[in-house]
Short mmCIF file of C-alpha atoms in Angstrom, two decimals:
data_model
loop_
_atom_site.label_atom_id
_atom_site.label_comp_id
_atom_site.label_asym_id
_atom_site.label_seq_id
_atom_site.Cartn_x
_atom_site.Cartn_y
_atom_site.Cartn_z
CA MET A 1 3.61 -28.32 -3.50
CA PRO A 2 0.66 -26.65 -3.59
CA VAL A 3 -1.98 -27.51 -1.08
CA SER A 4 -4.69 -26.96 -3.61
CA ALA A 5 -5.18 -27.30 -7.63
CA ARG A 6 -9.05 -27.59 -7.86
CA GLU A 7 -8.22 -26.94 -11.71
CA ALA A 8 -5.61 -26.40 -14.13
CA GLY A 9 -3.66 -23.27 -13.88
CA ARG A 10 -4.22 -22.81 -10.08
CA THR A 11 -2.11 -22.96 -6.94
CA GLU A 12 -2.60 -22.15 -3.83
CA VAL A 13 -0.22 -22.38 -0.81
CA PRO A 14 -0.30 -21.43 2.71
CA VAL A 15 1.84 -18.47 4.34
CA THR A 16 3.33 -18.80 7.47
CA SER A 17 2.67 -15.67 9.92
CA GLY A 18 3.98 -14.44 12.87
CA SER A 19 0.77 -12.35 13.25
CA PRO A 20 -0.90 -11.83 16.56
CA VAL A 21 -4.50 -12.24 14.85
CA THR A 22 -3.79 -16.40 14.79
CA GLU A 23 -7.42 -17.25 14.41
CA VAL A 24 -7.05 -16.09 10.64
CA SER A 25 -5.11 -18.17 7.96
CA GLU A 26 -3.28 -16.70 4.99
CA SER A 27 -2.85 -18.41 1.81
CA VAL A 28 -1.22 -17.15 -1.63
CA VAL A 29 -3.26 -17.79 -4.53
CA ARG A 30 -2.25 -17.94 -8.36
CA VAL A 31 -4.60 -18.52 -11.29
CA LYS A 32 -3.31 -18.54 -14.77
CA VAL A 33 -5.07 -15.76 -16.82
CA PRO A 34 -2.32 -14.99 -19.74
CA LEU A 35 -2.33 -11.42 -21.13
CA PRO A 36 -3.27 -11.07 -25.09
CA ALA A 37 -0.68 -11.70 -27.29
CA SER A 38 -0.41 -8.14 -28.46
CA ALA A 39 1.08 -7.31 -24.93
CA GLY A 40 4.33 -8.40 -26.44
CA PRO A 41 7.13 -10.74 -24.85
CA ARG A 42 6.95 -10.78 -21.19
CA PRO A 43 8.30 -13.09 -18.28
CA GLU A 44 5.93 -16.38 -17.76
CA ALA A 45 5.13 -15.50 -14.32
CA CYS A 46 3.24 -12.04 -15.86
CA ASP A 47 0.62 -14.44 -17.38
CA TRP A 48 -0.71 -15.33 -13.98
CA LEU A 49 -3.02 -13.20 -11.15
CA SER A 50 -2.49 -13.26 -7.64
CA TYR A 51 -4.24 -12.66 -4.36
CA LEU A 52 -3.66 -13.32 -0.75
CA ARG A 53 -6.55 -14.85 0.76
CA PHE A 54 -7.14 -14.39 4.59
CA ARG A 55 -10.18 -16.68 5.85
CA HIS A 56 -11.02 -17.78 9.63
CA VAL A 57 -9.53 -21.17 10.67
CA ASP A 58 -12.85 -22.60 11.84
CA GLY A 59 -14.56 -21.22 8.55
CA PRO A 60 -15.23 -23.22 5.29
CA ALA A 61 -12.35 -24.37 3.25
CA GLU A 62 -13.68 -23.49 -0.11
CA SER A 63 -14.71 -20.05 -1.00
CA ALA A 64 -17.96 -20.52 -2.29
CA ASP A 65 -19.11 -21.34 1.16
CA ALA A 66 -17.99 -18.36 2.78
CA ASP A 67 -20.81 -16.01 4.11
CA ARG A 68 -19.16 -12.77 2.31
CA ILE A 69 -15.85 -12.46 0.40
CA LEU A 70 -14.26 -8.85 0.13
CA VAL A 71 -12.29 -8.14 -2.83
CA ALA A 72 -9.80 -5.46 -2.37
CA GLN A 73 -7.84 -3.37 -4.82
CA PRO A 74 -4.63 -1.75 -3.67
CA GLY A 75 -3.57 1.76 -3.99
CA ILE A 76 -0.75 3.43 -5.77
CA LEU A 77 2.69 1.86 -5.09
CA GLU A 78 0.94 -0.93 -3.35
CA GLY A 79 0.71 -4.62 -3.17
CA ALA A 80 -1.38 -7.36 -1.79
CA GLY A 81 0.53 -7.53 1.48
CA ALA A 82 -0.56 -4.05 2.70
CA PHE A 83 -3.85 -5.45 3.55
CA ASP A 84 -2.40 -7.47 6.10
CA SER A 85 -3.75 -6.34 9.31
CA VAL A 86 -7.26 -4.79 7.99
CA ALA A 87 -7.66 -8.45 6.60
CA ARG A 88 -7.03 -10.21 9.62
CA ASN A 89 -8.77 -7.86 11.65
CA THR A 90 -11.84 -7.68 9.74
CA VAL A 91 -12.15 -11.51 9.47
CA ALA A 92 -11.85 -11.83 13.11
CA ALA A 93 -14.45 -9.22 14.04
CA ALA A 94 -17.04 -10.98 11.54
CA ALA A 95 -15.92 -14.46 13.74
CA GLU A 96 -17.17 -12.69 16.59
CA SER A 97 -20.49 -12.29 15.41
CA GLY A 98 -21.13 -15.51 13.95
CA SER A 99 -20.07 -15.03 10.39
CA HIS A 100 -17.02 -16.55 8.28
CA ILE A 101 -15.62 -14.16 5.83
CA GLU A 102 -12.85 -14.03 3.49
CA PHE A 103 -10.87 -11.10 2.51
CA TRP A 104 -9.06 -11.09 -0.82
CA ALA A 105 -5.82 -8.71 -1.09
CA LEU A 106 -5.22 -8.43 -5.05
CA ASP A 107 -2.12 -8.12 -6.22
CA ARG A 108 -1.76 -6.20 -9.41
CA ARG A 109 -0.07 -7.81 -12.65
CA SER A 110 2.83 -5.78 -12.70
CA ASN A 111 4.14 -7.14 -9.20
CA CYS A 112 5.03 -10.01 -11.07
CA LEU A 113 8.37 -8.50 -11.85
CA GLU A 114 9.16 -8.17 -8.20
CA ASP A 115 11.73 -10.72 -6.69
CA PRO A 116 11.19 -11.56 -2.92
CA THR A 117 13.93 -13.96 -2.72
CA GLY A 118 16.33 -11.69 -0.51
CA VAL A 119 13.61 -10.84 1.84
CA GLN A 120 12.24 -14.15 2.06
CA ALA A 121 15.49 -15.71 2.72
CA GLY A 122 16.61 -13.15 5.27
CA LEU A 123 13.70 -13.59 7.09
CA ALA A 124 13.95 -17.43 7.25
CA ALA A 125 17.50 -16.96 8.36
CA ARG A 126 17.01 -14.00 10.65
CA ASP A 127 19.40 -12.22 9.15
CA VAL A 128 19.01 -9.02 6.92
CA HIS A 129 22.56 -8.82 5.81
CA LEU A 130 21.52 -11.76 3.67
CA ALA A 131 18.70 -9.83 1.88
CA VAL A 132 21.04 -6.90 1.51
CA ASP A 133 23.69 -8.99 0.17
CA TYR A 134 21.34 -10.62 -2.35
CA TYR A 135 20.33 -7.11 -3.57
CA TYR A 136 23.44 -5.50 -3.71
CA ARG A 137 26.52 -7.74 -3.90
CA GLN A 138 25.38 -10.45 -6.15
CA LYS A 139 25.20 -13.15 -3.20
CA GLU A 140 23.33 -16.21 -4.81
CA ILE A 141 20.46 -17.74 -2.85
CA ASP A 142 19.72 -21.24 -3.62
CA GLY A 143 21.38 -20.79 -7.26
CA ARG A 144 19.42 -17.65 -8.08
CA LYS A 145 20.99 -14.53 -8.56
CA PHE A 146 19.65 -10.98 -8.62
CA ALA A 147 19.11 -9.81 -11.96
CA GLY A 148 18.90 -6.40 -11.00
CA TYR A 149 15.86 -3.61 -10.83
CA GLN A 150 14.11 -3.69 -14.37
CA THR A 151 14.58 -1.17 -16.96
CA ASN A 152 12.25 0.84 -18.87
CA ASP A 153 13.29 -1.55 -21.98
CA GLN A 154 12.91 -4.59 -20.27
CA VAL A 155 9.18 -3.68 -19.21
CA LYS A 156 7.90 -2.70 -22.44
CA TRP A 157 4.74 -4.79 -22.13
CA LEU A 158 3.84 -2.76 -19.00
CA GLN A 159 2.83 -0.04 -21.90
CA HIS A 160 -0.54 -2.47 -22.22
CA VAL A 161 -1.45 -2.74 -18.68
CA GLY A 162 -3.70 0.29 -18.07
CA LEU A 163 -7.21 0.86 -16.63
CA GLU A 164 -8.98 -1.92 -19.09
CA GLN A 165 -6.12 -4.60 -18.49
CA THR A 166 -6.54 -3.80 -14.35
CA VAL A 167 -10.49 -4.27 -14.25
CA ARG A 168 -10.46 -6.99 -16.51
CA ASP A 169 -7.95 -8.87 -14.61
CA GLN A 170 -10.33 -8.05 -11.23
CA TYR A 171 -13.15 -9.75 -13.32
CA ASP A 172 -11.26 -12.90 -14.65
CA LEU A 173 -10.07 -13.58 -11.43
CA MET A 174 -13.20 -12.96 -9.65
CA ALA A 175 -15.13 -15.16 -12.37
CA ARG A 176 -12.46 -17.85 -12.33
CA GLU A 177 -12.46 -18.34 -8.33
CA LEU A 178 -16.24 -18.11 -8.08
CA PRO A 179 -17.72 -19.07 -11.65
CA ASP A 180 -21.53 -18.58 -10.60
CA GLN A 181 -22.41 -15.03 -11.52
CA ARG A 182 -25.36 -15.04 -8.86
CA ALA A 183 -22.98 -16.20 -6.41
CA ARG A 184 -20.81 -13.38 -7.20
CA LYS A 185 -23.36 -11.24 -6.62
CA GLU A 186 -24.72 -12.29 -3.49
CA LYS A 187 -21.66 -13.17 -1.43
CA MET A 188 -18.72 -10.57 -3.07
CA LEU A 189 -18.26 -6.95 -1.62
CA CYS A 190 -15.84 -4.82 -3.99
CA GLY A 191 -13.28 -1.91 -2.96
CA GLY A 192 -9.91 -0.90 -1.99
CA HIS A 193 -7.62 1.72 -0.61
CA SER A 194 -6.72 4.94 -2.28
CA LEU A 195 -6.77 4.35 -5.65
CA GLY A 196 -8.30 1.10 -5.10
CA GLY A 197 -11.81 3.42 -4.69
CA VAL A 198 -11.24 4.78 -8.08
CA LEU A 199 -10.59 1.34 -9.53
CA THR A 200 -13.80 -0.11 -8.34
CA ALA A 201 -15.43 2.94 -9.65
CA TYR A 202 -14.68 2.32 -13.04
CA PHE A 203 -14.76 -1.85 -12.58
CA ALA A 204 -18.60 -0.74 -11.01
CA GLU A 205 -19.36 0.59 -14.69
CA TRP A 206 -17.36 -1.51 -16.78
CA ASP A 207 -18.95 -3.91 -19.43
CA PHE A 208 -16.93 -7.39 -19.57
CA ASP A 209 -18.72 -9.33 -22.32
CA GLY A 210 -18.40 -6.66 -25.35
CA ASN A 211 -22.07 -6.54 -25.22
CA HIS A 212 -23.63 -3.31 -23.77
CA ALA A 213 -27.11 -4.29 -23.93
CA THR A 214 -26.36 -7.20 -21.15
CA THR A 215 -25.77 -6.77 -17.81
CA ALA A 216 -25.20 -9.66 -15.98
CA ASP A 217 -21.43 -9.29 -16.96
CA ALA A 218 -21.30 -5.66 -15.60
CA GLY A 219 -18.85 -5.00 -12.95
CA HIS A 220 -21.85 -4.07 -10.53
CA ASN A 221 -23.31 -7.24 -10.72
CA GLN A 222 -20.59 -8.95 -9.43
CA CYS A 223 -20.42 -7.26 -5.94
CA SER A 224 -23.37 -6.81 -3.55
CA GLY A 225 -21.84 -3.61 -2.00
CA TYR A 226 -18.54 -1.66 -2.09
CA PHE A 227 -16.16 -0.46 0.70
CA ALA A 228 -13.65 2.50 0.39
CA LEU A 229 -10.52 2.69 2.54
CA ASP A 230 -9.68 6.32 2.77
CA THR A 231 -11.09 7.13 -0.81
CA ARG A 232 -13.90 7.29 -2.36
CA ILE A 233 -15.88 5.03 -4.95
CA GLU A 234 -15.62 7.55 -7.76
CA LYS A 235 -13.72 8.00 -11.09
CA GLY A 236 -11.21 10.50 -9.61
CA LEU A 237 -7.83 10.47 -7.53
CA PRO A 238 -8.83 11.05 -3.77
CA GLY A 239 -7.14 13.92 -2.14
CA MET A 240 -6.53 15.66 -5.25
CA GLY A 241 -9.76 17.02 -6.58
CA GLY A 242 -10.38 14.10 -8.77
CA GLN A 243 -7.33 14.99 -11.11
CA VAL A 244 -3.97 13.44 -12.00
CA PRO A 245 -1.30 16.15 -10.95
CA ALA A 246 0.08 17.25 -14.02
CA ASP A 247 3.82 17.42 -12.90
CA TRP A 248 3.20 13.21 -12.48
CA VAL A 249 3.16 12.75 -16.21
CA PRO A 250 3.21 16.32 -17.99
CA ILE A 251 2.68 14.67 -21.21
CA VAL A 252 -0.90 13.93 -20.32
CA GLU A 253 -1.64 17.61 -21.63
CA PHE A 254 -1.05 16.56 -25.09
CA GLY A 255 -3.96 13.68 -25.00
CA ALA A 256 -3.98 10.05 -25.12
CA GLY A 257 -2.58 9.64 -28.62
CA ALA A 258 0.84 11.55 -27.23
CA VAL A 259 0.79 9.63 -24.40
CA GLN A 260 0.40 6.02 -25.94
CA ALA A 261 2.98 7.51 -28.69
CA GLY A 262 5.51 8.28 -26.05
CA LEU A 263 4.74 4.66 -23.83
CA ASP A 264 5.64 3.03 -27.23
CA ALA A 265 8.59 4.89 -27.79
CA GLY A 266 9.62 4.76 -24.25
CA ILE A 267 10.10 8.37 -23.73
CA VAL A 268 7.47 8.10 -21.34
CA PRO A 269 8.49 5.63 -18.45
CA ARG A 270 6.38 2.55 -18.23
CA ALA A 271 6.45 2.65 -14.80
CA LEU A 272 6.18 5.32 -12.34
CA SER A 273 9.32 6.43 -10.92
CA ALA A 274 11.39 9.68 -9.52
CA PRO A 275 14.95 9.65 -8.85
CA ALA A 276 14.43 9.06 -5.12
CA VAL A 277 11.83 8.62 -2.65
CA VAL A 278 9.45 7.12 -5.17
CA ASN A 279 10.87 4.12 -7.23
CA THR A 280 11.49 0.53 -7.51
CA GLU A 281 14.47 0.59 -5.26
CA THR A 282 12.92 2.51 -2.44
CA MET A 283 9.90 0.28 -2.82
CA ASN A 284 12.39 -2.67 -1.86
CA LEU A 285 14.42 -0.99 0.50
CA LEU A 286 10.98 -0.46 2.56
CA ALA A 287 11.03 -4.14 2.64
CA ILE A 288 14.49 -4.44 3.93
CA ALA A 289 14.02 -1.91 6.48
CA GLY A 290 10.69 -3.89 7.69
CA LEU A 291 12.77 -7.01 7.51
CA ALA A 292 15.31 -5.86 9.86
CA ALA A 293 12.64 -4.39 12.16
CA ASN A 294 10.73 -7.62 12.19
CA ILE A 295 13.95 -9.41 13.27
CA ALA A 296 15.53 -7.12 15.53
CA PRO A 297 13.77 -3.97 16.23
CA ASP A 298 15.91 -2.82 19.46
CA ALA A 299 19.37 -3.66 17.78
CA GLU A 300 21.59 -0.96 16.17
CA SER A 301 20.40 -0.56 12.33
CA ASP A 302 23.59 -0.87 10.26
CA LEU A 303 21.36 -0.35 6.92
CA SER A 304 22.60 2.99 5.96
CA THR A 305 26.22 2.10 5.85
CA TYR A 306 25.93 -1.84 4.99
CA ILE A 307 23.62 -1.19 2.05
CA PRO A 308 26.21 0.46 -0.47
CA SER A 309 25.89 4.11 -1.20
CA GLY A 310 24.31 4.93 -4.40
CA PHE A 311 22.28 7.87 -5.83
CA ASN A 312 18.77 6.85 -4.95
CA GLN A 313 19.50 5.85 -1.52
CA ASP A 314 21.80 8.65 -0.53
CA MET A 315 19.21 11.34 -1.64
CA THR A 316 16.30 9.60 -0.40
CA TYR A 317 18.02 9.59 2.92
CA ARG A 318 19.18 13.07 2.66
CA LEU A 319 15.44 14.27 2.00
CA LEU A 320 13.79 12.31 4.58
CA PHE A 321 16.65 12.83 7.31
CA SER A 322 17.41 16.34 6.70
CA LYS A 323 16.78 18.64 9.87
CA ASP A 324 16.14 21.95 7.58
CA TYR A 325 17.22 23.56 4.21
CA PRO A 326 20.69 24.17 5.25
CA THR A 327 21.51 20.72 6.32
CA PHE A 328 19.92 19.53 2.92
CA ILE A 329 21.93 21.92 0.99
CA LYS A 330 25.23 21.27 3.10
CA GLY A 331 24.57 17.31 3.25
CA SER A 332 25.78 17.44 6.78
CA PRO A 333 25.21 15.95 9.24
CA THR A 334 23.81 12.77 7.35
CA VAL A 335 21.69 9.66 8.55
CA LYS A 336 25.00 8.05 8.57
CA ASP A 337 25.99 10.23 11.77
CA PHE A 338 23.02 8.94 13.78
CA ARG A 339 22.45 6.02 15.62
CA PHE A 340 19.15 4.54 15.27
CA SER A 341 17.27 1.31 16.25
CA ASN A 342 16.16 -0.98 13.68
CA ALA A 343 12.58 0.25 14.42
CA ALA A 344 13.34 3.81 14.47
CA ALA A 345 15.22 3.24 11.36
CA LEU A 346 11.89 1.99 9.83
CA ALA A 347 9.80 4.48 11.23
CA GLY A 348 11.72 7.27 9.92
CA LEU A 349 10.76 6.29 6.77
CA LEU A 350 7.20 5.86 7.22
CA ASP A 351 6.06 7.83 10.37
CA ASP A 352 3.67 10.62 9.84
CA HIS A 353 6.40 13.01 11.65
CA SER A 354 9.06 11.89 9.35
CA GLN A 355 8.00 10.91 6.19
CA PRO A 356 7.13 13.91 4.27
CA LEU A 357 4.31 12.50 1.67
CA ALA A 358 0.77 12.08 3.13
CA PHE A 359 -0.23 9.11 1.19
CA MET A 360 3.05 7.24 2.59
CA GLN A 361 2.31 8.22 6.20
CA ALA A 362 1.20 6.21 8.90
CA SER A 363 1.02 6.70 12.87
CA VAL A 364 3.33 4.22 14.75
CA GLY A 365 4.55 6.05 17.49
CA PHE A 366 7.32 8.67 18.26
CA TRP A 367 11.12 8.80 18.53
CA ASP A 368 12.64 8.28 21.54
CA GLY A 369 16.26 8.11 23.22
CA GLY A 370 17.54 11.57 22.76
CA THR A 371 17.04 15.40 22.15
CA ILE A 372 14.19 15.94 19.09
CA ALA A 373 13.85 18.94 17.41
CA ASP A 374 11.56 20.43 14.62
CA LYS A 375 12.12 19.07 11.31
CA GLU A 376 11.42 21.69 8.85
CA PHE A 377 12.45 20.46 5.56
CA PRO A 378 10.87 20.00 3.00
CA ALA A 379 8.61 22.55 4.56
CA PRO A 380 8.26 24.45 7.88
CA ASN A 381 5.68 23.33 10.78
CA ASN A 382 3.59 26.33 10.58
CA LEU A 383 2.07 26.03 7.38
CA GLU A 384 -0.85 27.34 8.46
CA GLU A 385 0.28 30.33 10.02
CA ILE A 386 2.09 31.53 6.86
CA GLY A 387 -0.86 30.80 4.65
CA LEU A 388 0.12 27.38 3.23
CA GLY A 389 -2.28 25.16 5.09
CA GLY A 390 -3.29 23.55 1.57
CA LEU A 391 0.03 22.06 1.30
CA THR A 392 -1.28 19.64 4.15
CA ARG A 393 -3.07 17.53 1.38
CA LEU A 394 0.33 16.66 0.15
CA LEU A 395 2.67 16.77 3.22
CA GLY A 396 0.30 15.49 5.98
CA THR A 397 -1.34 17.23 8.99
CA GLU A 398 1.41 16.37 11.81
CA LYS A 399 4.53 18.40 12.57
CA LYS A 400 7.46 16.82 11.57
CA ALA A 401 10.36 15.93 14.06
CA ILE A 402 14.05 14.61 13.80
CA PRO A 403 16.90 13.50 16.19
CA ASP A 404 19.12 16.29 16.89
CA GLU A 405 22.16 14.83 18.35
CA PRO A 406 24.39 13.43 15.66
CA GLY A 407 27.19 11.00 17.11
CA GLY A 408 25.03 10.91 20.16
CA PRO A 409 22.79 8.08 21.79
CA LEU A 410 21.09 5.12 20.27
CA PHE A 411 17.71 6.84 19.18
CA THR A 412 14.86 4.04 19.69
CA TRP A 413 11.26 3.89 18.99
CA ARG A 414 8.16 4.52 21.34
CA ASN A 415 5.53 2.32 19.75
CA TYR A 416 1.92 3.61 19.62
CA ASP A 417 0.73 2.30 22.62
CA ARG A 418 3.56 3.64 24.67
CA VAL A 419 3.18 7.16 23.65
CA GLY A 420 1.31 8.79 26.71
CA ALA A 421 2.70 6.29 29.33
CA PRO A 422 4.14 7.73 32.76
CA ASP A 423 7.54 7.13 31.17
CA ASP A 424 6.97 9.32 27.99
CA PRO A 425 9.10 12.41 28.11
CA VAL A 426 6.52 14.24 25.63
CA HIS A 427 8.73 15.55 23.13
CA ARG A 428 7.53 19.13 22.18
CA SER A 429 7.58 21.16 18.96
CA LYS A 430 9.32 24.51 19.21
CA ASP A 431 5.95 26.23 19.66
CA GLY A 432 5.71 24.47 23.19
CA THR A 433 2.74 21.94 21.91
CA PRO A 434 3.75 18.35 21.98
CA PHE A 435 4.32 16.78 18.97
CA THR A 436 1.62 13.77 19.34
CA SER A 437 -0.61 12.23 21.84
CA ALA A 438 -2.05 8.65 22.39
CA GLY A 439 -4.93 9.56 20.44
CA LYS A 440 -2.91 10.34 17.40
CA GLU A 441 -1.06 6.90 17.31
CA VAL A 442 -2.80 3.83 16.18
CA THR A 443 -0.13 1.63 14.43
CA ASP A 444 2.04 -0.83 15.98
CA ILE A 445 5.63 -0.63 14.51
CA ALA A 446 6.07 -4.42 14.98
CA GLU A 447 2.94 -5.50 13.07
CA LEU A 448 3.91 -2.46 10.34
CA ALA A 449 7.40 -4.25 10.15
CA ARG A 450 6.00 -7.92 9.78
CA SER A 451 3.69 -6.93 7.03
CA LEU A 452 6.48 -5.34 4.80
CA SER A 453 8.72 -8.50 4.83
CA GLU A 454 6.85 -11.38 5.71
CA HIS A 455 4.41 -11.92 2.62
CA PRO A 456 5.33 -13.73 -0.52
CA LEU A 457 2.95 -10.79 -2.25
CA ASP A 458 4.79 -7.37 -1.09
CA PHE A 459 3.22 -4.63 1.00
CA THR A 460 4.38 -2.29 -1.85
CA GLU A 461 4.59 -2.00 -5.70
CA HIS A 462 7.80 -1.60 -7.14
CA TYR A 463 6.62 -1.11 -10.98
CA PHE A 464 3.14 0.46 -10.97
CA PRO A 465 2.21 0.83 -14.58
CA THR A 466 2.21 4.49 -15.91
CA LYS A 467 -0.35 3.60 -17.98
CA LEU A 468 -2.76 2.98 -15.09
CA ILE A 469 -2.28 6.80 -14.19
CA THR A 470 -2.70 8.18 -17.68
CA ASP A 471 -5.65 6.20 -18.63
CA ILE A 472 -7.96 7.45 -15.67
CA ALA A 473 -6.32 11.32 -16.22
CA LEU A 474 -7.52 10.44 -19.95
CA ALA A 475 -10.43 8.18 -19.48
CA ASP A 476 -12.95 10.46 -21.48
CA ALA A 477 -10.64 9.80 -24.74
CA PRO A 478 -11.73 7.44 -27.53
CA GLY A 479 -10.26 3.78 -26.52
CA ILE A 480 -9.44 4.48 -22.80
CA ALA A 481 -12.46 3.86 -21.34
CA ASP A 482 -15.05 2.80 -24.01
CA ASP A 483 -16.80 -0.13 -21.97
CA ALA A 484 -17.58 2.14 -18.73
CA VAL A 485 -20.83 2.50 -20.06
CA HIS A 486 -23.18 1.56 -16.88
CA GLU A 487 -23.39 4.74 -15.63
CA GLY A 488 -25.72 3.78 -12.72
CA GLY A 489 -23.17 1.05 -11.36
CA ILE A 490 -21.77 2.77 -8.40
CA ALA A 491 -25.26 3.99 -7.08
CA ALA A 492 -26.41 0.37 -7.81
CA ASN A 493 -25.02 -0.94 -4.44
CA PRO A 494 -24.58 0.33 -1.02
CA VAL A 495 -20.92 1.59 -0.27
CA ILE A 496 -19.37 2.17 3.30
CA ASN A 497 -16.89 4.85 3.56
CA LEU A 498 -14.25 4.31 5.95
CA GLN A 499 -11.98 7.69 5.99
CA ALA A 500 -8.81 8.32 7.91
CA GLY A 501 -9.64 11.46 10.13
CA ASP A 502 -5.84 13.00 9.22
CA GLY A 503 -6.04 11.02 5.84
CA LEU A 504 -6.11 12.62 2.17
CA GLY A 505 -9.71 13.43 2.64
CA PHE A 506 -9.64 14.76 5.85
CA GLY A 507 -11.07 18.62 4.72
CA ASP A 508 -13.90 16.75 2.75
CA PRO A 509 -16.02 14.55 4.97
CA GLN A 510 -19.23 13.73 3.57
CA PRO A 511 -22.27 12.33 5.61
CA GLY A 512 -22.48 9.02 6.33
CA ASP A 513 -18.55 8.67 6.65
CA ILE A 514 -17.15 6.56 9.33
CA ILE A 515 -14.15 8.47 10.53
CA ALA A 516 -11.18 6.92 12.37
CA ALA A 517 -9.91 9.80 14.38
CA GLY A 518 -6.09 10.34 14.36
CA TYR A 519 -5.43 7.99 11.42
CA GLN A 520 -3.35 8.84 8.53
CA HIS A 521 -3.65 7.17 5.10
CA ILE A 522 -1.80 4.12 5.75
CA ASP A 523 -3.11 3.22 9.13
CA VAL A 524 -6.62 2.34 7.58
CA LEU A 525 -4.64 -0.85 6.50
CA THR A 526 -2.09 -0.74 9.34
CA ALA A 527 -3.96 0.08 12.61
CA SER A 528 -3.74 -2.35 15.54
CA ALA A 529 -6.86 -4.46 16.35
CA VAL A 530 -6.91 -2.94 19.99
CA GLN A 531 -6.47 0.70 20.21
CA ASN A 532 -4.59 3.15 22.95
CA ASP A 533 -8.60 3.79 24.57
CA GLY A 534 -8.52 -0.21 24.78
CA ARG A 535 -11.66 -0.06 22.15
CA PRO A 536 -11.57 -2.20 18.89
CA GLU A 537 -9.98 -0.89 15.70
CA PRO A 538 -12.85 0.97 14.18
CA ILE A 539 -12.07 0.57 10.68
CA SER A 540 -12.24 -2.91 10.63
CA THR A 541 -14.94 -3.58 13.05
CA ASN A 542 -17.34 -1.47 10.78
CA LEU A 543 -16.15 -3.42 7.73
CA ALA A 544 -17.04 -6.40 9.33
CA ALA A 545 -20.43 -4.96 10.10
CA PHE A 546 -20.93 -3.88 6.80
CA ALA A 547 -19.76 -7.28 5.29
CA THR A 548 -22.30 -9.27 7.62
CA GLY A 549 -25.17 -7.03 7.94
#
């Protein structure tokens, strides 16, 4: 039962956590804010907005009494759970200086379509097979059966969830939770990670009451400052020259009318998806892999064989675990020919020495337990030497590596704080240089696994609305961002730019940036509270100082 229901249409339920940051409590808050009738039929759960509320255990029970409240928008394909570590570390750091702040990790409305039943039941029973059986073998849990991943026809209402609905959802939630506009202006800071910075920029300029002559309702007057986590508070996508890549949604070239017609007809997918790696099923597979690594990190993984074969997972494994082009084309050896610990299997999906997409990379340590070779698929490790250095914006800055003994030993994972230890074999690339060093590893694989599998609001976003991306790409078209009229909104408040040294904006540092050396794009959310050099984590400590200053 909810522990709080101070008004109709609101619930708040505590979240049990295994986080080592025990002085911070977490709860999941849901507030009923129905979509307009014009959105069409949708699940009842999608008429609610949700967020994870992090606060200090010694702080005030009511948000209105907190010293500050950080309100965070997730990046693309991200959910509220992704903010777990940075939220806890920031709240704890603020408390050390005598301030009690809160961190609200927003979950976008589309996440109502996710079904966490299997992962949550697997966590409670400490049995990852229970989760797999729920999602892949139709095994019921408490009388509930997985309905399958939603098809394009089943998510028709998402064609109405774009830029306007997203910023309005944030405004409505903030206003519902803290009704006094003057209190919002005094206490709340707005920001986010990656795409969250772009959304914050639009939020700052948006007019929410329909009267452009009044400003109390303007987005910038709901916040006292802005924070950017490996992004900018700017109306353009970070790390992409401000533009949406044309191959993401090619129809944007034909204009807003064509896009909306395509969404209406179902020709344009209503949720962003690719045949492999980036799609609904893969996002859920990350939670399952996180669950296995959370429950039994050192045990041998059987997920590649226990999860039934299918095109998506087989192609995803092939893309992520092929040593080179001949291996990819031949299809052998496959991931099933190697032995991995659960921690290593998870790291193979997200570590910056394995995951090929920069926006999905974290620095969690390195392979261990056997022979390691250069991974030169989908691109060689010497991009700079062959004149393709520009691809590092897409593929990341670090050389890729892969186990090289099929049928051999159990490959394990050397955690971030064991890189450079006396027993570290220091695996080297073919050019003789070490693949990594202690200064390049910042996230605890155990904490990443916990964040992926523990929260009632997921780390990832399974059904990212295509309209949100197309609206940003076509924001100048009539009817898209007509209420983004307060052009001084971004400059109206102070901003802190917290950048990953090796993240999406690594090639374009700006004056005043706080740069976390060695961090990848995801690390600004997941980095450990104590780093390899023994110093406090710089993103959260600087964010706490900004919030309380």
